[in-house]
Coordinates of C-alpha atoms and ligand atoms in Angstrom, one line a residue:
M15 CA -65.3 27.8 -72.3
K16 CA -62.3 28.8 -70.2
T17 CA -59.1 29.2 -72.1
V18 CA -55.7 30.0 -70.6
L19 CA -52.7 31.2 -72.6
I20 CA -49.3 30.4 -71.3
G21 CA -45.8 31.1 -72.5
Y22 CA -42.6 33.0 -71.8
M23 CA -42.4 36.7 -71.4
G24 CA -42.8 38.4 -74.8
S25 CA -44.6 35.4 -76.4
G26 CA -47.6 37.6 -77.1
K27 CA -50.1 36.2 -74.5
S28 CA -51.7 39.5 -73.8
S29 CA -52.0 40.9 -77.3
I30 CA -53.2 37.6 -78.7
G31 CA -55.7 37.0 -75.9
K32 CA -57.1 40.6 -76.2
L33 CA -57.7 40.3 -80.0
F34 CA -59.1 36.8 -79.7
A35 CA -61.5 38.0 -77.0
K36 CA -62.6 41.0 -79.1
K37 CA -63.2 38.9 -82.2
N38 CA -65.1 36.2 -80.3
N39 CA -67.0 38.4 -77.9
L40 CA -65.3 36.8 -74.9
Y41 CA -64.2 38.3 -71.6
F42 CA -60.4 38.9 -71.5
I43 CA -58.4 38.8 -68.3
D44 CA -54.7 39.5 -68.0
L45 CA -53.4 38.0 -64.8
D46 CA -50.7 40.6 -64.3
T47 CA -53.2 43.5 -64.8
Y48 CA -55.6 41.8 -62.4
I49 CA -52.8 41.5 -59.8
E50 CA -51.8 45.1 -60.3
Q51 CA -55.4 46.3 -59.8
K52 CA -56.0 44.1 -56.7
E53 CA -52.7 45.1 -55.1
N54 CA -52.8 48.7 -56.3
M55 CA -49.2 48.4 -57.3
S56 CA -47.4 47.7 -60.6
I57 CA -45.7 44.4 -61.0
T58 CA -42.3 46.1 -60.7
E59 CA -43.4 47.8 -57.5
I60 CA -44.6 44.4 -56.1
F61 CA -41.2 42.8 -56.9
N62 CA -39.2 45.7 -55.6
N63 CA -41.2 46.4 -52.4
K64 CA -42.5 43.0 -51.4
G65 CA -40.2 40.5 -53.2
E66 CA -40.8 37.7 -55.7
I67 CA -42.1 35.2 -53.1
Y68 CA -44.9 37.6 -52.1
F69 CA -45.7 38.1 -55.8
R70 CA -45.8 34.3 -56.4
K71 CA -48.2 33.8 -53.5
K72 CA -50.5 36.6 -54.8
E73 CA -50.3 35.2 -58.3
H74 CA -51.5 31.9 -57.1
T75 CA -54.3 33.4 -55.0
Y76 CA -55.7 35.5 -57.8
L77 CA -55.3 32.8 -60.4
K78 CA -57.6 30.6 -58.2
E79 CA -60.0 33.5 -57.7
I80 CA -60.3 33.9 -61.5
L81 CA -60.6 30.1 -62.2
D82 CA -63.3 29.8 -59.6
S83 CA -65.5 32.4 -61.2
K84 CA -68.4 31.0 -63.1
Q85 CA -68.0 33.1 -66.3
E86 CA -66.3 32.1 -69.5
F87 CA -63.0 33.9 -70.3
I88 CA -59.7 33.9 -72.1
L89 CA -57.0 34.4 -69.6
A90 CA -53.3 35.5 -70.3
L91 CA -51.0 34.3 -67.5
G92 CA -47.7 35.7 -66.5
G93 CA -44.7 33.9 -67.9
G94 CA -43.8 32.3 -64.6
T95 CA -47.4 31.4 -63.5
P96 CA -47.4 27.8 -64.7
C97 CA -44.0 27.1 -63.0
Y98 CA -44.9 27.9 -59.4
T99 CA -47.1 26.8 -56.5
G100 CA -48.7 24.0 -58.4
N101 CA -50.5 26.3 -60.8
M102 CA -50.0 24.1 -63.9
E103 CA -51.4 21.1 -62.1
L104 CA -54.3 23.2 -61.0
L105 CA -55.0 24.2 -64.6
L106 CA -54.8 20.6 -65.8
T107 CA -57.2 19.2 -63.3
Q108 CA -60.0 21.6 -64.2
N109 CA -62.1 21.9 -67.3
I110 CA -59.8 24.5 -68.9
T111 CA -58.2 24.7 -72.3
T112 CA -54.5 25.5 -72.0
V113 CA -52.6 26.8 -75.0
Y114 CA -48.8 27.3 -75.0
L115 CA -47.7 30.2 -77.2
K116 CA -44.2 28.9 -78.1
A117 CA -41.6 31.4 -79.1
S118 CA -37.9 30.7 -79.8
I119 CA -35.0 32.1 -77.7
N120 CA -34.1 34.5 -80.5
T121 CA -37.7 35.8 -80.8
I122 CA -37.9 36.3 -77.1
V123 CA -34.5 38.1 -76.9
Q124 CA -35.5 40.4 -79.8
R125 CA -38.8 41.3 -78.2
L126 CA -37.6 41.6 -74.6
T127 CA -34.6 43.8 -75.6
N128 CA -37.1 46.6 -76.3
E129 CA -39.6 45.8 -73.5
K130 CA -37.6 44.6 -70.5
S131 CA -37.9 47.7 -68.3
E132 CA -41.3 46.7 -66.9
R133 CA -40.2 43.1 -66.4
P134 CA -38.3 42.9 -63.1
L135 CA -36.7 39.5 -63.8
V136 CA -34.8 40.8 -66.8
A137 CA -34.8 44.6 -66.4
R138 CA -31.2 44.9 -65.3
L139 CA -29.6 42.4 -67.8
N140 CA -27.4 43.6 -70.6
A141 CA -27.7 42.1 -74.1
D142 CA -25.2 39.2 -73.6
D143 CA -26.6 38.2 -70.2
L144 CA -30.2 38.5 -71.5
H145 CA -29.6 35.9 -74.2
E146 CA -28.0 33.4 -71.7
F147 CA -30.6 34.0 -69.0
I148 CA -33.5 33.4 -71.5
A149 CA -31.9 30.3 -72.9
K150 CA -31.5 28.7 -69.5
H151 CA -34.8 30.0 -68.1
L152 CA -36.8 28.8 -71.1
F153 CA -35.2 25.4 -70.9
E154 CA -36.4 25.1 -67.2
R155 CA -39.8 26.4 -67.9
N156 CA -40.5 24.4 -71.0
Y157 CA -41.1 21.4 -68.6
F158 CA -44.2 23.2 -67.4
Y159 CA -45.3 24.9 -70.7
N160 CA -45.1 21.6 -72.6
K161 CA -47.9 20.2 -70.4
A162 CA -50.4 22.5 -72.1
K163 CA -53.1 20.8 -74.2
Y164 CA -52.3 22.8 -77.3
K165 CA -49.2 24.5 -78.7
I166 CA -48.9 27.3 -81.2
T167 CA -45.5 28.4 -82.6
V168 CA -45.6 32.2 -82.8
D169 CA -42.2 33.0 -84.3
A170 CA -42.5 35.4 -87.3
K171 CA -46.3 35.2 -87.3
K172 CA -48.7 38.2 -87.2
V173 CA -51.0 38.5 -84.2
T174 CA -54.0 38.3 -86.5
D175 CA -52.8 35.0 -88.0
I176 CA -52.1 33.5 -84.6
V177 CA -55.6 34.5 -83.5
T178 CA -57.0 32.7 -86.6
E179 CA -54.9 29.7 -85.7
L180 CA -56.2 29.8 -82.2
A181 CA -59.8 30.0 -83.3
L182 CA -59.3 26.9 -85.5
L183 CA -57.7 25.0 -82.7
L184 CA -60.5 25.8 -80.2
G185 CA -63.2 25.2 -82.8
Ligands
S3P6 C1 -42.9 37.0 -65.1 C2 -43.6 37.4 -66.2 C3 -44.3 38.6 -66.2 C4 -44.8 39.0 -64.8 C5 -43.7 39.0 -63.9 C6 -42.9 37.7 -63.8 C7 -42.1 35.7 -65.2 O1 -45.5 38.5 -67.1 O2 -45.8 38.1 -64.3 O3 -42.8 40.0 -64.3 O4 -41.8 35.1 -64.2 O5 -41.8 35.3 -66.3 P1 -45.4 38.5 -68.7 O6 -45.1 37.1 -69.2 O7 -46.8 39.0 -69.1 O8 -44.3 39.5 -69.1

């Protein structure tokens, strides 16, 4: 089975994917880490040195590379991946299980406040601007996220409980 986790920055895609893979003896791939290894640069360096358009092109290329591989996996996308270059449509036309990890604006603001430095899209925003940015951005992105086959609300839940919920969902 090929499973893909989608959701906004800070929704827990990587930590949930990693634990789920460990418990179920699956291969875990984090798309951002994959891009960083292939490009030999951090996501921040890619944004700063090459720009967002370059990043989105690479994100699409490497997503396709992973999807084309024969093996089974659980893949955590970047927050923006489903929203660019036809990526969500690509996922929906293949035999892939898509799961949206849905976090509220407040949960995301809380989490990103402490972890925004390595996220170039929000790194320079102050507390007030961060809230407004996320509210608008999430509204736009929900159009794509809501196309996922399954949805799990993650607010106030422990990673272990979400992993159990995911296992039940995927059977
Ligand atoms: C992005 C999210 C990041 C990373 C890049 C752009 C976005 O991934 O791909 O900074 O557009 O939301 P995470 O969702 O893993 O933080």
